[in-house]
mmCIF file of C-alpha atoms in Angstrom:
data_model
loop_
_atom_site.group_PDB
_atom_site.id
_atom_site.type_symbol
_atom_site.label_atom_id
_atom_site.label_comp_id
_atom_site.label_asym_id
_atom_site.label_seq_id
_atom_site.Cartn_x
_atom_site.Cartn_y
_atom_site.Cartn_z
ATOM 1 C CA UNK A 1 39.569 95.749 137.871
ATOM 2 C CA UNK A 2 41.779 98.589 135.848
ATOM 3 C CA UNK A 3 40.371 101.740 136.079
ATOM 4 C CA UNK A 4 39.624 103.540 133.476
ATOM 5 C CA UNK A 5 42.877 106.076 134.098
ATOM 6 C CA UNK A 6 45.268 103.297 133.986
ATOM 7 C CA UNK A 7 43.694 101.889 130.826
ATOM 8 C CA UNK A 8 43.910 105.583 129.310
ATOM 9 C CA UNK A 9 47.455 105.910 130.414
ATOM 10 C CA UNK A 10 48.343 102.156 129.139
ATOM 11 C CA UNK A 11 46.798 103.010 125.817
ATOM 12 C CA UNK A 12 48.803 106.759 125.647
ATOM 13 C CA UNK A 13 52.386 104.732 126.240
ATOM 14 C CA UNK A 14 51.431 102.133 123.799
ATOM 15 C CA UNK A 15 50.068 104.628 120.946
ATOM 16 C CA UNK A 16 53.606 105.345 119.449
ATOM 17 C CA UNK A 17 54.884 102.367 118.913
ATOM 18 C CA UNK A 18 51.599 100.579 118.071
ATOM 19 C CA UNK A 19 50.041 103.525 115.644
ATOM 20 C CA UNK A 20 53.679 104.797 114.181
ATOM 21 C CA UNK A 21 55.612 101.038 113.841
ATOM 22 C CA UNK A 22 58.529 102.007 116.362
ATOM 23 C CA UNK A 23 61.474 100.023 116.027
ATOM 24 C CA UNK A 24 62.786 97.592 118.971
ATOM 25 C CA UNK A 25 66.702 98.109 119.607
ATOM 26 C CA UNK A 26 68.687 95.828 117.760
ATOM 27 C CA UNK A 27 70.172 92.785 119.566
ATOM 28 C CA UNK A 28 73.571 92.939 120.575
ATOM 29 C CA UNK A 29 75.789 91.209 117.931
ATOM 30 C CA UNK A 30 76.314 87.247 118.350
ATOM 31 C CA UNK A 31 78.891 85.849 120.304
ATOM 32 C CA UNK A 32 81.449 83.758 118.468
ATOM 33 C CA UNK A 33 84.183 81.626 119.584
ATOM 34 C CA UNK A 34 86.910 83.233 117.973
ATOM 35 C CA UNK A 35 90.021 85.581 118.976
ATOM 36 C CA UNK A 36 88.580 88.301 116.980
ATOM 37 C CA UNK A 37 85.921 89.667 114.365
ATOM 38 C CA UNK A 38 84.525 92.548 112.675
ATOM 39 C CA UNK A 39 81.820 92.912 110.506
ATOM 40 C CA UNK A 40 81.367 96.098 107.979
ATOM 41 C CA UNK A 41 78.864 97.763 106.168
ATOM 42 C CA UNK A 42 80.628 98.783 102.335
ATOM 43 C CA UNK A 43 79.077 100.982 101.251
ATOM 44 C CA UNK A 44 79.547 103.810 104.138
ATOM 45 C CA UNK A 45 82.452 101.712 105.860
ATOM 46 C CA UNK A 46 80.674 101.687 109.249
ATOM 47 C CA UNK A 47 81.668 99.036 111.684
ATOM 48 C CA UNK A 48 78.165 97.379 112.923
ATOM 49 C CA UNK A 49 80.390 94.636 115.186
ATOM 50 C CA UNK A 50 83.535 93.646 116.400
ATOM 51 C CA UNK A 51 85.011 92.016 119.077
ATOM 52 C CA UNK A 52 89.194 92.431 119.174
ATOM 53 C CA UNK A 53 89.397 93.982 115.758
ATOM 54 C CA UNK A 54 92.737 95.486 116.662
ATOM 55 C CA UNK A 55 94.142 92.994 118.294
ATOM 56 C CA UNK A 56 97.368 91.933 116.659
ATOM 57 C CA UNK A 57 96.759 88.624 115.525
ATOM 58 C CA UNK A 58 98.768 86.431 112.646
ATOM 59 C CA UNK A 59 96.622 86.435 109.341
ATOM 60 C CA UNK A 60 98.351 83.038 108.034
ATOM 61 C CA UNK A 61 96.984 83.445 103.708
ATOM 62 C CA UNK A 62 94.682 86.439 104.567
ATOM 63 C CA UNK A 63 97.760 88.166 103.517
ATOM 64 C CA UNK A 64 97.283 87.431 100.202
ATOM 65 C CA UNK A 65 94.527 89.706 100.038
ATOM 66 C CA UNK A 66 97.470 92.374 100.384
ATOM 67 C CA UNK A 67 99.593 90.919 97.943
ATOM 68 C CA UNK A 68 96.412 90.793 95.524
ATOM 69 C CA UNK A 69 95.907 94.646 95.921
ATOM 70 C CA UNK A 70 99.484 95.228 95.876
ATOM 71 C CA UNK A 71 99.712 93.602 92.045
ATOM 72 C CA UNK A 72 95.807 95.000 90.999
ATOM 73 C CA UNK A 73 97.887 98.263 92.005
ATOM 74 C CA UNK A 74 101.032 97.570 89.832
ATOM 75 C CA UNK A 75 98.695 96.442 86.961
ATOM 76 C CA UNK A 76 96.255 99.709 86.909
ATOM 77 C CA UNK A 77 99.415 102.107 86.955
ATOM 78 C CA UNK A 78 100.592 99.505 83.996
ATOM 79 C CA UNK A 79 103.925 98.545 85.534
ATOM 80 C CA UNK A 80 102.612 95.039 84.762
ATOM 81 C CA UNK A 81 100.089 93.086 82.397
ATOM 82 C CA UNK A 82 98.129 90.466 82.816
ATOM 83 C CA UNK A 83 99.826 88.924 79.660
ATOM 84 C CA UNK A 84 103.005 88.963 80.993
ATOM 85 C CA UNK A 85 105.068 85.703 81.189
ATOM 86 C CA UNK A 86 106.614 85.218 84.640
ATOM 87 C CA UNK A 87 109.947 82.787 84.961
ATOM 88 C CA UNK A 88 109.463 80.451 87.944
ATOM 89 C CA UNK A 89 112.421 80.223 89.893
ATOM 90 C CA UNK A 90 113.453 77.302 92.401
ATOM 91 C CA UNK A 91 112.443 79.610 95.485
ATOM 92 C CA UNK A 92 108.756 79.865 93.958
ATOM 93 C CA UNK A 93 108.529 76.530 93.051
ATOM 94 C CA UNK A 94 110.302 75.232 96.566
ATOM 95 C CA UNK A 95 107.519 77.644 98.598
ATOM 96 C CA UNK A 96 105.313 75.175 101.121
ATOM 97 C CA UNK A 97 101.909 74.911 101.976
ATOM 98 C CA UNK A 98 99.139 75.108 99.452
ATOM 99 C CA UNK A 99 100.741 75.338 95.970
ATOM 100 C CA UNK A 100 98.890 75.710 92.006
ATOM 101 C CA UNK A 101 101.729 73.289 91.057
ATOM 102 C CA UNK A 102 103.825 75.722 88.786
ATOM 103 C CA UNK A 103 107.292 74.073 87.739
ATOM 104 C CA UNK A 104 110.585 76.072 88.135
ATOM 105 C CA UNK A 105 112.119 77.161 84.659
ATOM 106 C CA UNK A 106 108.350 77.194 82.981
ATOM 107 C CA UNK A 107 106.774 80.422 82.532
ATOM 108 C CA UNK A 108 103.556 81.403 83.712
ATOM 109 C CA UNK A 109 101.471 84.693 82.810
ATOM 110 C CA UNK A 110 100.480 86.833 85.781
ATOM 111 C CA UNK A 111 96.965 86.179 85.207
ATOM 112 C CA UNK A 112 97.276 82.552 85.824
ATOM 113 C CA UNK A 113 99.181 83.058 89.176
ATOM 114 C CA UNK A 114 96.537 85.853 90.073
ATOM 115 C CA UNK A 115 93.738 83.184 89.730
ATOM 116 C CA UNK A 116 96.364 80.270 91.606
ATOM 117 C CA UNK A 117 96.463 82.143 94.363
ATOM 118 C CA UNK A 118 93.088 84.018 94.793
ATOM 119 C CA UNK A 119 91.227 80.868 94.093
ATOM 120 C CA UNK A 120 94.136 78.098 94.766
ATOM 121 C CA UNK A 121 95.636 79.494 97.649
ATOM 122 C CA UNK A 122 98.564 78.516 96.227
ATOM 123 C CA UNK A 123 101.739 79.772 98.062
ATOM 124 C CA UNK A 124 104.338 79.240 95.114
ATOM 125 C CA UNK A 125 101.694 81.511 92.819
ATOM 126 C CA UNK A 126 102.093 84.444 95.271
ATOM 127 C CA UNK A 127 106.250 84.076 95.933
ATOM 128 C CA UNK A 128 106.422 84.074 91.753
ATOM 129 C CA UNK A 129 104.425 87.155 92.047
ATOM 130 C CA UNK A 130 106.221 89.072 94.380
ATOM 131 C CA UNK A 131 109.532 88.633 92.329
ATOM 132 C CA UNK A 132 108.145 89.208 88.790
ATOM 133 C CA UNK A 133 106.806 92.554 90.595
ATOM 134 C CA UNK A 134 109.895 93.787 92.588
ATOM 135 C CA UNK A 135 112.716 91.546 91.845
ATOM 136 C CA UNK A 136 112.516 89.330 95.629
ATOM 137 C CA UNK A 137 109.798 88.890 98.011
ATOM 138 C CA UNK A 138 111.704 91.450 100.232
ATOM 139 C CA UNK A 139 111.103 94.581 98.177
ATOM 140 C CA UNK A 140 107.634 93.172 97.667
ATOM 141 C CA UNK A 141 107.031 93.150 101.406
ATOM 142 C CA UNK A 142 107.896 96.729 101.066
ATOM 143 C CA UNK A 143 105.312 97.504 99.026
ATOM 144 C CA UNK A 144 102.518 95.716 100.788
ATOM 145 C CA UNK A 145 103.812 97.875 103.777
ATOM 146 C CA UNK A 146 103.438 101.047 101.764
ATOM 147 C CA UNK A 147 100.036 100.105 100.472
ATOM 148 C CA UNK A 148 99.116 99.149 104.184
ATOM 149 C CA UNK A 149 100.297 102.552 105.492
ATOM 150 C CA UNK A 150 98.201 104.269 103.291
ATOM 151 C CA UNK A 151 95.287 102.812 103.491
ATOM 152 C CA UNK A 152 95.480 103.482 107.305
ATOM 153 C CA UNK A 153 96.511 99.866 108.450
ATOM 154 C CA UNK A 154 98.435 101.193 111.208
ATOM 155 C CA UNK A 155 98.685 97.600 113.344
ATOM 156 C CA UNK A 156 100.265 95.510 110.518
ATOM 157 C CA UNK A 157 103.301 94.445 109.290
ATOM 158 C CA UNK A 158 103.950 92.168 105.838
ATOM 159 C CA UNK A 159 106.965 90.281 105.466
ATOM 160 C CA UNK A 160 106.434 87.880 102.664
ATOM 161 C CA UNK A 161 103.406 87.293 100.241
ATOM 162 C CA UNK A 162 101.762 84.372 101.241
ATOM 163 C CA UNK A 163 101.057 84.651 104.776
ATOM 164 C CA UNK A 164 103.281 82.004 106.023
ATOM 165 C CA UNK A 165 104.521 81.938 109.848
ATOM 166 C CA UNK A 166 107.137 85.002 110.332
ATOM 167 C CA UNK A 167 107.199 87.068 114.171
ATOM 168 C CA UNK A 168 107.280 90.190 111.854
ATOM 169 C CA UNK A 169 104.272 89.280 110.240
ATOM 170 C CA UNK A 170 100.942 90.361 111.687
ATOM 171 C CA UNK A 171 97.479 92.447 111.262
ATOM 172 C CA UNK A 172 94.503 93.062 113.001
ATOM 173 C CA UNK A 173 90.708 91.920 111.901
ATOM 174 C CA UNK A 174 89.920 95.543 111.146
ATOM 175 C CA UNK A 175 92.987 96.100 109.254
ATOM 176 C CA UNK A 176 91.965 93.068 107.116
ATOM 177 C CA UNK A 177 88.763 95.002 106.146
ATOM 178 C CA UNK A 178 90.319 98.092 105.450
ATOM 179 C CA UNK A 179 92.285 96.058 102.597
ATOM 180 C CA UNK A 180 89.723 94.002 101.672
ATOM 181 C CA UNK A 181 87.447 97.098 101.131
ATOM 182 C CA UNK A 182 89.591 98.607 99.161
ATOM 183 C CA UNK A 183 90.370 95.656 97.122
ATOM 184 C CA UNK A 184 86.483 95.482 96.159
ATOM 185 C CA UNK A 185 85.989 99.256 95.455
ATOM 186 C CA UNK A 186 89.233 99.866 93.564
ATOM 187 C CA UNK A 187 89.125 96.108 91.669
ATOM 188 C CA UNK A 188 85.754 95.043 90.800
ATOM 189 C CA UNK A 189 86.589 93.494 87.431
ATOM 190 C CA UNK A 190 89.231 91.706 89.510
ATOM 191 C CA UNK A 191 87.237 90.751 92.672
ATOM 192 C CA UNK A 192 85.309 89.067 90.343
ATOM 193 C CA UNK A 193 87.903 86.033 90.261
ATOM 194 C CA UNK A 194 87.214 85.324 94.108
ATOM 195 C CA UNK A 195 84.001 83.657 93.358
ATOM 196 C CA UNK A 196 84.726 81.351 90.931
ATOM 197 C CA UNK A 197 84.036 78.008 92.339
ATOM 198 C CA UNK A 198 87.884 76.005 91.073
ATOM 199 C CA UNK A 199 90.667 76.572 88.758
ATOM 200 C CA UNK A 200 93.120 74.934 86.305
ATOM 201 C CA UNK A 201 95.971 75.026 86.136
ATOM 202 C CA UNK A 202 98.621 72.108 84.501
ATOM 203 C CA UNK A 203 95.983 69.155 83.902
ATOM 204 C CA UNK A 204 95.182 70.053 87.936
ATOM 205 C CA UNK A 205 92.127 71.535 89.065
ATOM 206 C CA UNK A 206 91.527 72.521 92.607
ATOM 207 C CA UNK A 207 88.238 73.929 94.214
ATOM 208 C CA UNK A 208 88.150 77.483 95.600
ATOM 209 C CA UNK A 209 88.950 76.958 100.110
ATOM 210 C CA UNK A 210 85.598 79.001 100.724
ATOM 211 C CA UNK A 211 83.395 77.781 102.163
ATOM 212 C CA UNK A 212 80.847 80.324 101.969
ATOM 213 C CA UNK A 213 80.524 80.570 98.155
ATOM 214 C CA UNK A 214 78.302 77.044 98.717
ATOM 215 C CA UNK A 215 76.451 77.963 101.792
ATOM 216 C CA UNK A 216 75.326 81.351 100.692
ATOM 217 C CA UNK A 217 74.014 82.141 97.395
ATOM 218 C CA UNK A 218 74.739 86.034 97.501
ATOM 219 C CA UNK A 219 78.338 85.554 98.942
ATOM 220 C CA UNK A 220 81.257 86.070 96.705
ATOM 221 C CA UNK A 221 84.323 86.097 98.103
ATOM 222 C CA UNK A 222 86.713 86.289 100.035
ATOM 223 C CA UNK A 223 89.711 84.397 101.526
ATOM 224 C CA UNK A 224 90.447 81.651 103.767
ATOM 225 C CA UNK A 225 93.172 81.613 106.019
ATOM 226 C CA UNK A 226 95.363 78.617 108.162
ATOM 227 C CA UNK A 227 98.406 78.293 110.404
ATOM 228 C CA UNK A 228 98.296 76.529 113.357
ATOM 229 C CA UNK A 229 99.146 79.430 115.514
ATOM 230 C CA UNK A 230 96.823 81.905 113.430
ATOM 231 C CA UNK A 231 93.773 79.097 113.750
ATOM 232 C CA UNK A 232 91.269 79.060 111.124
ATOM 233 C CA UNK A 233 90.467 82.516 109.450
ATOM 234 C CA UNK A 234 87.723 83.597 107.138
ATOM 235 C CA UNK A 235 87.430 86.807 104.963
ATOM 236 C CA UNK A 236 83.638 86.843 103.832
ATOM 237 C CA UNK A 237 81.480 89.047 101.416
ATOM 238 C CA UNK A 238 78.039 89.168 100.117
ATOM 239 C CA UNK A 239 75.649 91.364 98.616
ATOM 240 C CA UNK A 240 71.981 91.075 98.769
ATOM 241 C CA UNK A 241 70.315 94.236 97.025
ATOM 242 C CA UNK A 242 72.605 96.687 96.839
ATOM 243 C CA UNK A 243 74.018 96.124 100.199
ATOM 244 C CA UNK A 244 77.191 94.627 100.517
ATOM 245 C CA UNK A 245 78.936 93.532 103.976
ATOM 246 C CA UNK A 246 82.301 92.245 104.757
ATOM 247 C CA UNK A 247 83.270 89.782 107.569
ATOM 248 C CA UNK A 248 86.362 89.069 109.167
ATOM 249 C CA UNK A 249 86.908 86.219 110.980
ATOM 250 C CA UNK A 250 90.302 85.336 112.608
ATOM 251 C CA UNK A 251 91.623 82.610 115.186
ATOM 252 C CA UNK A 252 88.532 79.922 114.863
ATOM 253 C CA UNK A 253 88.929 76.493 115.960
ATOM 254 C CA UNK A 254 88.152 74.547 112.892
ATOM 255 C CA UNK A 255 87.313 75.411 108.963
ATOM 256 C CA UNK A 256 83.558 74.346 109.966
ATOM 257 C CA UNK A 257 83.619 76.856 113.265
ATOM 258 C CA UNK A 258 85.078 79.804 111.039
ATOM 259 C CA UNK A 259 82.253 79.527 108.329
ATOM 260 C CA UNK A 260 79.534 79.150 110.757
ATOM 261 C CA UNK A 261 80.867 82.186 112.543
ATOM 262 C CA UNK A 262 81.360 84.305 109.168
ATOM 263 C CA UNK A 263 77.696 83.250 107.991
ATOM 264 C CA UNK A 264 76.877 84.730 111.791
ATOM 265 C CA UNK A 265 77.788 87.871 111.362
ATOM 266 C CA UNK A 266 76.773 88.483 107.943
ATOM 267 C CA UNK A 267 73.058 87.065 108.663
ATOM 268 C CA UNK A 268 73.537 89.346 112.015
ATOM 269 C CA UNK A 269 73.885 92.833 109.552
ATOM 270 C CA UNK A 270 71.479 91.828 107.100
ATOM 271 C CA UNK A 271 69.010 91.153 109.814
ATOM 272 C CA UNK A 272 69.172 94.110 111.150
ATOM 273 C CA UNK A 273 70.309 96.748 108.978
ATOM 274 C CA UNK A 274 69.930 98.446 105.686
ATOM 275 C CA UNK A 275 72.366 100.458 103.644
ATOM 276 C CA UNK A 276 71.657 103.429 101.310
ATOM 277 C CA UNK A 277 74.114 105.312 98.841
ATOM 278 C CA UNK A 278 72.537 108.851 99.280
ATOM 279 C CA UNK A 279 74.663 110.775 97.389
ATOM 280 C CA UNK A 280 77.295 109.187 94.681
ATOM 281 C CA UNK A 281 81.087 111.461 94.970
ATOM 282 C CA UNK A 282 80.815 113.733 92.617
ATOM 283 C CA UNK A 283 76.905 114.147 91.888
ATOM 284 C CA UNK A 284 75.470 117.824 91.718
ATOM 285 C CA UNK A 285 73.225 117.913 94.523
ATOM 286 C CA UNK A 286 72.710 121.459 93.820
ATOM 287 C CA UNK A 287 73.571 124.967 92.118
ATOM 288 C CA UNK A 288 74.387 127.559 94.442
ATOM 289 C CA UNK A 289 73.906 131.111 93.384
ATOM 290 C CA UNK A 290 78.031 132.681 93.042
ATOM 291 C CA UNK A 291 79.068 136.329 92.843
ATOM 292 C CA UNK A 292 82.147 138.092 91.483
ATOM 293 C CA UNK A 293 82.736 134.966 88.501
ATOM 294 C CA UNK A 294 82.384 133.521 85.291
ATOM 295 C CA UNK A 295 79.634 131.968 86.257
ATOM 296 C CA UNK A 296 76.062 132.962 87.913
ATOM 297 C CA UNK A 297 75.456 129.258 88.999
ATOM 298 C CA UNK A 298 77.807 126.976 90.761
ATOM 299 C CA UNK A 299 77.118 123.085 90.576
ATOM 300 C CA UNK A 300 78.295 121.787 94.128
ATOM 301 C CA UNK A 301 78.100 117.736 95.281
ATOM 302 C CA UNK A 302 79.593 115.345 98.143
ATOM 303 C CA UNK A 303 83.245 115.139 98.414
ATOM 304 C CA UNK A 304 82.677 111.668 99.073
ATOM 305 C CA UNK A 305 80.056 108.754 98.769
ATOM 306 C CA UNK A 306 77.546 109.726 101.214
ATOM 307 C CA UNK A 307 76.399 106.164 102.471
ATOM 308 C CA UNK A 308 73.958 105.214 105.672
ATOM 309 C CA UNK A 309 73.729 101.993 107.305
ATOM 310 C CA UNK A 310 70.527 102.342 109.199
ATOM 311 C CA UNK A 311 68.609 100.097 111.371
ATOM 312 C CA UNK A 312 66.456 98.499 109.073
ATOM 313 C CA UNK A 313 62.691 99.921 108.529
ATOM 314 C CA UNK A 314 63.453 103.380 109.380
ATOM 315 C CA UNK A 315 64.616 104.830 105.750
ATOM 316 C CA UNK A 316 61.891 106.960 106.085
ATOM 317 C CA UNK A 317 63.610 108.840 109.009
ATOM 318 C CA UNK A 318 66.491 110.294 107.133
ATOM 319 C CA UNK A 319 66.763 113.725 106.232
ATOM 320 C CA UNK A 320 69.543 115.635 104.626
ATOM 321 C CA UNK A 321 70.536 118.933 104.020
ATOM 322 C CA UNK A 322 73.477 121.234 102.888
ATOM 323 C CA UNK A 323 75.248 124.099 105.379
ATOM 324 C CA UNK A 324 77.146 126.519 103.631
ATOM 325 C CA UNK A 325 80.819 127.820 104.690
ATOM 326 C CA UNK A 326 79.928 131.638 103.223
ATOM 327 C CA UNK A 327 78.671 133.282 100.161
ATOM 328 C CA UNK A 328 80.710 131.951 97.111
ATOM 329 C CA UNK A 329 82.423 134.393 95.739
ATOM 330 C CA UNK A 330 85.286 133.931 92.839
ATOM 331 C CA UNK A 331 87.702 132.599 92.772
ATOM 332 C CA UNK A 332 86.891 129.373 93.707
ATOM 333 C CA UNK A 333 88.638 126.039 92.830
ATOM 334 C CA UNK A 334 86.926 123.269 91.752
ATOM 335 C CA UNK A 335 87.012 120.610 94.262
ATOM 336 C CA UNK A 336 87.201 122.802 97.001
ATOM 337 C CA UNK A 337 84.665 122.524 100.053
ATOM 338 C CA UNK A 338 82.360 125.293 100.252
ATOM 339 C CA UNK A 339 79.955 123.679 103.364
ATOM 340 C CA UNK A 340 78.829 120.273 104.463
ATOM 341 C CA UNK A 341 75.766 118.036 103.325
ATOM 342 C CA UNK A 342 73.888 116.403 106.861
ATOM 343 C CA UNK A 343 72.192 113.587 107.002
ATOM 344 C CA UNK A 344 69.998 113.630 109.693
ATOM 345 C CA UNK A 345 68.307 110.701 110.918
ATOM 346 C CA UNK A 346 65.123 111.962 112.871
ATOM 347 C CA UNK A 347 66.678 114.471 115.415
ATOM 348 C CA UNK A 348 69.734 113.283 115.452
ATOM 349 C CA UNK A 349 72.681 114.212 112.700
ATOM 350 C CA UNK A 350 74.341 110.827 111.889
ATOM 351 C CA UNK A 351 76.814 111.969 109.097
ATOM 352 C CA UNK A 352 78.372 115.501 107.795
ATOM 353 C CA UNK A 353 80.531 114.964 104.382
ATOM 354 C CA UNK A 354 82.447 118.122 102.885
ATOM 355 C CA UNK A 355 80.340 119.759 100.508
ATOM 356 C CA UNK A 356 82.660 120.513 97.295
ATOM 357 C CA UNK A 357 82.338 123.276 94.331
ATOM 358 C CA UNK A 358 82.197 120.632 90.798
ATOM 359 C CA UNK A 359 83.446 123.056 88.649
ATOM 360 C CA UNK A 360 86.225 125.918 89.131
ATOM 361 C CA UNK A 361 84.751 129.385 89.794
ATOM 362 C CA UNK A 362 87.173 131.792 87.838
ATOM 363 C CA UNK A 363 87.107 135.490 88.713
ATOM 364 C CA UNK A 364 84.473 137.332 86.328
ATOM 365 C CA UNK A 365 85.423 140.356 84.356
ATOM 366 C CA UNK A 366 84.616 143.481 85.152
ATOM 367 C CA UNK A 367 81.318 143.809 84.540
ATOM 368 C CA UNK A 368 80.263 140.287 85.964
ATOM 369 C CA UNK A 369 81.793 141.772 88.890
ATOM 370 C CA UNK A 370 80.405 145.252 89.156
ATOM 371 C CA UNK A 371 76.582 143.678 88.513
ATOM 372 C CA UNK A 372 77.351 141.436 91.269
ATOM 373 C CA UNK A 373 78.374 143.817 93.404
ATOM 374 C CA UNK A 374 75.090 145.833 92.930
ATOM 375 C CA UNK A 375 73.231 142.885 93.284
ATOM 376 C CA UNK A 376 74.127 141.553 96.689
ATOM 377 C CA UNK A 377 73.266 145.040 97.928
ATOM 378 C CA UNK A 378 69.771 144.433 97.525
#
């Protein structure tokens, strides 16, 4: 029989978790027959799995997710238009693999090639691309390298449009995201296109390659991938509430093996987590008293989007507050950081995002500045 100190100490260990609803640690991610994965919250860009995500691995037509971004890019600094009419020539319509079917000597517009290749897959769509953008797929490949260094892709190389077999062309799964991410946040009225369900084009219509957009009602994207040597490969994306996740998925064994280990990992983070925009970029959080300026009350806000991807059921542990740099005092530019907001998550600080001034803080005239001067003495 217990006694009655074991009982009491049972009952003291047991009170937290039973009276205040602790957590238990989240399992450890699933394991997936793959070559590599990794699996990202969007909204704060935190990675909540991977396995190999910078191994360099071929990404077969995942790279048309970098040729997408690379015209989305050329269309919002209107280089291009949608409208225009694009001359196929013999190289386009000669391309292999998966094809829309355009005819050399007809023209196509750009939007019509867009939608061949986001929701085709077609290979001749992406080479006409390329050349209506920068003249051959060469200089295009230049580009897509130039987006890819900027966006911090730093373990991939594009040397043609459409992904097909080239020992210069490779990426990583986390690289992928990074692209992919960007595609979303910079694009939505173009992401849009990766959902729709089939597309045609000349009499021929051809059903979107992913897989997911039938086996989950809240995906909407992204792209599916083939070579032999690159195996099967699977960009996916859903949103449920307002939390969005991307997947990447790269060397699976079969087009059945890479969906089941996509839907994995995406039923893995919504499990298990929960994402919460905080703070939009650019939203006063707060006016700060300034000295020496035009003005007596200066509007600062998050330099960025500040985003947490908690464990899910524990929103009620976060916490955030602002740290200040020093006293403003003018001048001060607007957009410049003047502190950090912290998000704390019970004890522990889990982000710190630059704290920026939302307005410019001009130097006062002389009487601004004299009162102010008085006033900080006291």
């Amino acid at each position: 029989m217990k006694s009655a100190f074991t009982l009491f100490w049972f009952f003291l260990c047991a009170f937290p978790a039973l009276v205040l609803g602790a957590q238990p640690p989240i399992p450890g991610p699933p394991e997936l027959p793959v070559k590599g994965y990794v699996l990202i919250d969007f909204n704060s860009g935190k990675t909540l799995a991977e396995m190999n995500a910078d191994e360099r691995l071929e990404p077969a037509s995942l790279t048309k997710i970098m040729t997408a971004y690379t015209v989305f890019r050329e269309l919002a600094g209107g280089k291009i238009q949608l409208t225009d009419q694009v001359l196929i020539s013999e190289k386009s319509w000669r391309t292999g693999g998966s094809k829309m079917f355009v005819e050399v000597g007809k023209q196509v517009s750009v939007e019509d090639l867009l939608k061949g290749m986001i929701i085709q897959s077609g290979n001749d769509a992406a080479v006409a691309l390329a050349e209506h953008v920068a003249g051959s797929v060469e200089s295009f490949a230049d580009l897509m390298n130039a987006h890819a260094k900027r966006l911090g892709m730093t373990a991939s190389h594009f040397t043609n449009p459409n992904g097909l077999p080239d020992p210069d062309l490779y990426t990583t799964a986390r690289d992928m995201a990074r692209v992919t991410l960007a595609l979303i946040a910079e694009f939505p009225q173009y992401y849009a296109w990766y959902k729709s369900l089939d597309f045609t084009y000349n009499k021929i219509t051809q059903p979107n390659r992913n897989p997911l957009l039938k086996r989950d009602p809240t995906a909407d994207g992204v792209k599916t991938g083939y070579t032999k040597a690159a195996g099967y490969c699977l960009i996916g994306s859903a949103k449920r509430d307002d939390m969005r996740l991307v997947s990447v998925v790269m060397g699976s064994a079969s087009p059945n093996a890479r969906a089941e280990a996509s839907l994995a990992l995406l039923n893995y983070g919504f499990r298990f987590y929960e994402s919460h925009v905080l703070y939009p970029v650019g939203q006063p959080i707060e006016t700060l008293r300034a000295w020496g300026g035009n003005l007596e009350k200066l509007p600062v806000g998050p330099g960025s989007t500040v985003a947490a991807i908690i464990p899910r059921g524990t929103y009620d542990q976060l916490s955030a507050h602002i740290e200040k740099t020093s006293d403003f005092r003018a001048p001060i530019a607007s957009g410049a950081q003047v502190g950090d907001v912290v998000v704390m998550q019970g004890d522990d600080e889990i982000m710190r995002v630059p704290l920026v001034a939302l307005e410019e803080l001009a130097q006062g005239n002389l009487w601004q500045q004299a009162r102010d001067s008085v006033l900080q003495l006291f």
